Amino acid sequence: MSKKILIADDDELLVKAIVSRLRQYAYEAIYAYDATLAMEMAVSQKPDLILLDIKMPAGTGKSTLEHLKDAAKTTNIPVIVMTAFPDEELRHFAASKGAVDFLEKPFEIDCLLDSIKRALGEENRTEEP
């Protein structure tokens, strides 16, 4: 059964690029362009992993990460934080809230895929033929 990944980011071009690449690895990709929808989808869709942008409309990624980790239904979902505005305080915050990785935009898609595989315990997963 394929793993479901929720991409929460307001950058449509980035989301489309990530979705396309994830499908090459037979991951199921779902996405939300704002923080409110991301929270709703995390509860209703039960993804195996969440890619979370820190700066989004309708709430911040920081508050979304806090809600995800505080809610019983989503607390165990691994989260990879992505941001174009990195700083040490934000990196520390993400780690303290249980984020499994912290990626600075722009990043190489292969770096993201490596992070996803580690988070899902699938380091040996390869592209589908």
PDB file of C-alpha atoms in Angstrom:
ATOM      1  CA  MET A   1       0.000   0.000   0.000  1.00  0.00           C
ATOM      2  CA  SER A   2       1.417   3.383  -0.954  1.00  0.00           C
ATOM      3  CA  LYS A   3       2.242   5.937   1.707  1.00  0.00           C
ATOM      4  CA  LYS A   4       0.187   9.128   1.756  1.00  0.00           C
ATOM      5  CA  ILE A   5       2.026  12.441   2.038  1.00  0.00           C
ATOM      6  CA  LEU A   6       0.325  15.766   2.766  1.00  0.00           C
ATOM      7  CA  ILE A   7       2.102  18.791   1.285  1.00  0.00           C
ATOM      8  CA  ALA A   8       1.112  22.002   3.067  1.00  0.00           C
ATOM      9  CA  ASP A   9       2.555  24.924   1.097  1.00  0.00           C
ATOM     10  CA  ASP A  10       1.116  27.984  -0.649  1.00  0.00           C
ATOM     11  CA  ASP A  11       3.628  27.840  -3.531  1.00  0.00           C
ATOM     12  CA  GLU A  12       1.635  26.082  -6.275  1.00  0.00           C
ATOM     13  CA  LEU A  13       4.631  25.512  -8.549  1.00  0.00           C
ATOM     14  CA  LEU A  14       6.625  23.891  -5.771  1.00  0.00           C
ATOM     15  CA  VAL A  15       3.663  21.734  -4.748  1.00  0.00           C
ATOM     16  CA  LYS A  16       3.160  20.542  -8.339  1.00  0.00           C
ATOM     17  CA  ALA A  17       6.867  19.690  -8.665  1.00  0.00           C
ATOM     18  CA  ILE A  18       6.836  17.750  -5.392  1.00  0.00           C
ATOM     19  CA  VAL A  19       3.604  15.919  -6.302  1.00  0.00           C
ATOM     20  CA  SER A  20       5.042  14.905  -9.667  1.00  0.00           C
ATOM     21  CA  ARG A  21       8.234  13.555  -8.114  1.00  0.00           C
ATOM     22  CA  LEU A  22       6.416  11.737  -5.304  1.00  0.00           C
ATOM     23  CA  ARG A  23       4.205   9.950  -7.813  1.00  0.00           C
ATOM     24  CA  GLN A  24       7.338   8.637  -9.559  1.00  0.00           C
ATOM     25  CA  TYR A  25       8.095   6.855  -6.286  1.00  0.00           C
ATOM     26  CA  ALA A  26       4.506   5.573  -5.983  1.00  0.00           C
ATOM     27  CA  TYR A  27       3.657   7.839  -3.053  1.00  0.00           C
ATOM     28  CA  GLU A  28       0.130   9.209  -2.823  1.00  0.00           C
ATOM     29  CA  ALA A  29       0.361  13.001  -2.638  1.00  0.00           C
ATOM     30  CA  ILE A  30      -2.350  15.284  -1.298  1.00  0.00           C
ATOM     31  CA  TYR A  31      -1.959  19.001  -0.727  1.00  0.00           C
ATOM     32  CA  ALA A  32      -3.289  22.083   0.996  1.00  0.00           C
ATOM     33  CA  TYR A  33      -2.446  25.677   0.105  1.00  0.00           C
ATOM     34  CA  ASP A  34      -3.199  27.140   3.554  1.00  0.00           C
ATOM     35  CA  ALA A  35      -2.743  26.216   7.202  1.00  0.00           C
ATOM     36  CA  THR A  36      -6.438  25.742   8.010  1.00  0.00           C
ATOM     37  CA  LEU A  37      -6.984  23.257   5.201  1.00  0.00           C
ATOM     38  CA  ALA A  38      -3.729  21.496   6.098  1.00  0.00           C
ATOM     39  CA  MET A  39      -4.997  20.871   9.643  1.00  0.00           C
ATOM     40  CA  GLU A  40      -8.369  19.636   8.362  1.00  0.00           C
ATOM     41  CA  MET A  41      -6.708  17.295   5.873  1.00  0.00           C
ATOM     42  CA  ALA A  42      -4.260  15.979   8.463  1.00  0.00           C
ATOM     43  CA  VAL A  43      -7.230  14.835  10.555  1.00  0.00           C
ATOM     44  CA  SER A  44      -9.525  13.629   7.754  1.00  0.00           C
ATOM     45  CA  GLN A  45      -6.976  12.077   5.370  1.00  0.00           C
ATOM     46  CA  LYS A  46      -4.609  10.571   7.970  1.00  0.00           C
ATOM     47  CA  PRO A  47      -1.379  11.009   5.985  1.00  0.00           C
ATOM     48  CA  ASP A  48       1.741   9.011   6.788  1.00  0.00           C
ATOM     49  CA  LEU A  49       3.873  12.175   6.583  1.00  0.00           C
ATOM     50  CA  ILE A  50       3.362  15.944   6.381  1.00  0.00           C
ATOM     51  CA  LEU A  51       5.590  18.415   4.514  1.00  0.00           C
ATOM     52  CA  LEU A  52       4.852  21.732   6.210  1.00  0.00           C
ATOM     53  CA  ASP A  53       5.797  25.212   5.013  1.00  0.00           C
ATOM     54  CA  ILE A  54       6.230  27.701   7.843  1.00  0.00           C
ATOM     55  CA  LYS A  55       4.854  30.779   6.008  1.00  0.00           C
ATOM     56  CA  MET A  56       1.313  30.149   4.702  1.00  0.00           C
ATOM     57  CA  PRO A  57      -2.013  31.953   4.514  1.00  0.00           C
ATOM     58  CA  ALA A  58      -4.746  31.295   7.106  1.00  0.00           C
ATOM     59  CA  GLY A  59      -2.393  30.664  10.007  1.00  0.00           C
ATOM     60  CA  THR A  60       1.294  30.046  10.364  1.00  0.00           C
ATOM     61  CA  GLY A  61       3.167  26.828   9.921  1.00  0.00           C
ATOM     62  CA  LYS A  62       4.444  27.284  13.477  1.00  0.00           C
ATOM     63  CA  SER A  63       0.928  27.263  14.927  1.00  0.00           C
ATOM     64  CA  THR A  64      -0.024  24.411  12.595  1.00  0.00           C
ATOM     65  CA  LEU A  65       2.955  22.366  13.803  1.00  0.00           C
ATOM     66  CA  GLU A  66       1.933  23.038  17.413  1.00  0.00           C
ATOM     67  CA  HIS A  67      -1.666  21.973  16.711  1.00  0.00           C
ATOM     68  CA  LEU A  68      -0.545  18.855  14.846  1.00  0.00           C
ATOM     69  CA  LYS A  69       1.679  17.740  17.707  1.00  0.00           C
ATOM     70  CA  ASP A  70      -0.876  18.630  20.414  1.00  0.00           C
ATOM     71  CA  ALA A  71      -3.858  16.870  18.788  1.00  0.00           C
ATOM     72  CA  ALA A  72      -4.303  13.186  19.632  1.00  0.00           C
ATOM     73  CA  LYS A  73      -5.269  12.280  16.038  1.00  0.00           C
ATOM     74  CA  THR A  74      -2.161  13.824  14.479  1.00  0.00           C
ATOM     75  CA  THR A  75       0.539  13.795  17.147  1.00  0.00           C
ATOM     76  CA  ASN A  76       2.271  10.700  15.740  1.00  0.00           C
ATOM     77  CA  ILE A  77       2.388  11.876  12.115  1.00  0.00           C
ATOM     78  CA  PRO A  78       5.988  12.782  11.218  1.00  0.00           C
ATOM     79  CA  VAL A  79       6.425  16.364   9.990  1.00  0.00           C
ATOM     80  CA  ILE A  80       9.171  17.783   7.785  1.00  0.00           C
ATOM     81  CA  VAL A  81       9.337  21.576   8.067  1.00  0.00           C
ATOM     82  CA  MET A  82      10.204  23.601   4.950  1.00  0.00           C
ATOM     83  CA  THR A  83      10.975  27.313   4.878  1.00  0.00           C
ATOM     84  CA  ALA A  84      12.540  30.027   2.757  1.00  0.00           C
ATOM     85  CA  PHE A  85      13.140  32.067   5.938  1.00  0.00           C
ATOM     86  CA  PRO A  86      15.426  29.904   8.079  1.00  0.00           C
ATOM     87  CA  ASP A  87      16.945  30.951  11.353  1.00  0.00           C
ATOM     88  CA  GLU A  88      18.281  29.071  14.362  1.00  0.00           C
ATOM     89  CA  GLU A  89      15.299  29.987  16.544  1.00  0.00           C
ATOM     90  CA  LEU A  90      12.891  28.522  13.987  1.00  0.00           C
ATOM     91  CA  ARG A  91      15.039  25.407  13.567  1.00  0.00           C
ATOM     92  CA  HIS A  92      15.079  24.950  17.368  1.00  0.00           C
ATOM     93  CA  PHE A  93      11.311  25.521  17.574  1.00  0.00           C
ATOM     94  CA  ALA A  94      10.636  22.887  14.889  1.00  0.00           C
ATOM     95  CA  ALA A  95      12.883  20.352  16.612  1.00  0.00           C
ATOM     96  CA  SER A  96      11.317  21.062  20.013  1.00  0.00           C
ATOM     97  CA  LYS A  97       7.862  20.396  18.564  1.00  0.00           C
ATOM     98  CA  GLY A  98       8.946  17.072  17.097  1.00  0.00           C
ATOM     99  CA  ALA A  99       9.651  17.881  13.449  1.00  0.00           C
ATOM    100  CA  VAL A 100      11.739  15.065  11.967  1.00  0.00           C
ATOM    101  CA  ASP A 101      13.624  17.363   9.585  1.00  0.00           C
ATOM    102  CA  PHE A 102      14.052  21.024   8.658  1.00  0.00           C
ATOM    103  CA  LEU A 103      14.671  21.940   5.015  1.00  0.00           C
ATOM    104  CA  GLU A 104      15.696  25.363   3.760  1.00  0.00           C
ATOM    105  CA  LYS A 105      14.181  26.491   0.453  1.00  0.00           C
ATOM    106  CA  PRO A 106      15.265  26.296  -2.214  1.00  0.00           C
ATOM    107  CA  PHE A 107      16.278  22.679  -1.820  1.00  0.00           C
ATOM    108  CA  GLU A 108      17.164  19.938  -4.263  1.00  0.00           C
ATOM    109  CA  ILE A 109      14.210  17.606  -4.787  1.00  0.00           C
ATOM    110  CA  ASP A 110      16.506  14.634  -4.147  1.00  0.00           C
ATOM    111  CA  CYS A 111      17.332  16.042  -0.694  1.00  0.00           C
ATOM    112  CA  LEU A 112      13.604  16.217   0.023  1.00  0.00           C
ATOM    113  CA  LEU A 113      13.138  12.642  -1.194  1.00  0.00           C
ATOM    114  CA  ASP A 114      15.969  11.438   1.043  1.00  0.00           C
ATOM    115  CA  SER A 115      14.349  13.177   4.008  1.00  0.00           C
ATOM    116  CA  ILE A 116      10.959  11.644   3.164  1.00  0.00           C
ATOM    117  CA  LYS A 117      12.422   8.155   2.883  1.00  0.00           C
ATOM    118  CA  ARG A 118      14.187   8.526   6.249  1.00  0.00           C
ATOM    119  CA  ALA A 119      11.025   9.830   7.919  1.00  0.00           C
ATOM    120  CA  LEU A 120       9.036   6.874   6.586  1.00  0.00           C
ATOM    121  CA  GLY A 121      11.772   4.319   7.246  1.00  0.00           C
ATOM    122  CA  GLU A 122      12.095   3.590   3.524  1.00  0.00           C
ATOM    123  CA  GLU A 123      15.722   4.470   2.811  1.00  0.00           C
ATOM    124  CA  ASN A 124      15.934   1.748   0.134  1.00  0.00           C
ATOM    125  CA  ARG A 125      12.770   2.765  -1.749  1.00  0.00           C
ATOM    126  CA  THR A 126      13.413   3.382  -5.464  1.00  0.00           C
ATOM    127  CA  GLU A 127      11.609   5.069  -8.311  1.00  0.00           C
ATOM    128  CA  GLU A 128       8.830   2.998  -9.858  1.00  0.00           C
ATOM    129  CA  PRO A 129       9.547   1.631 -13.366  1.00  0.00           C
TER     130      PRO A 129
END
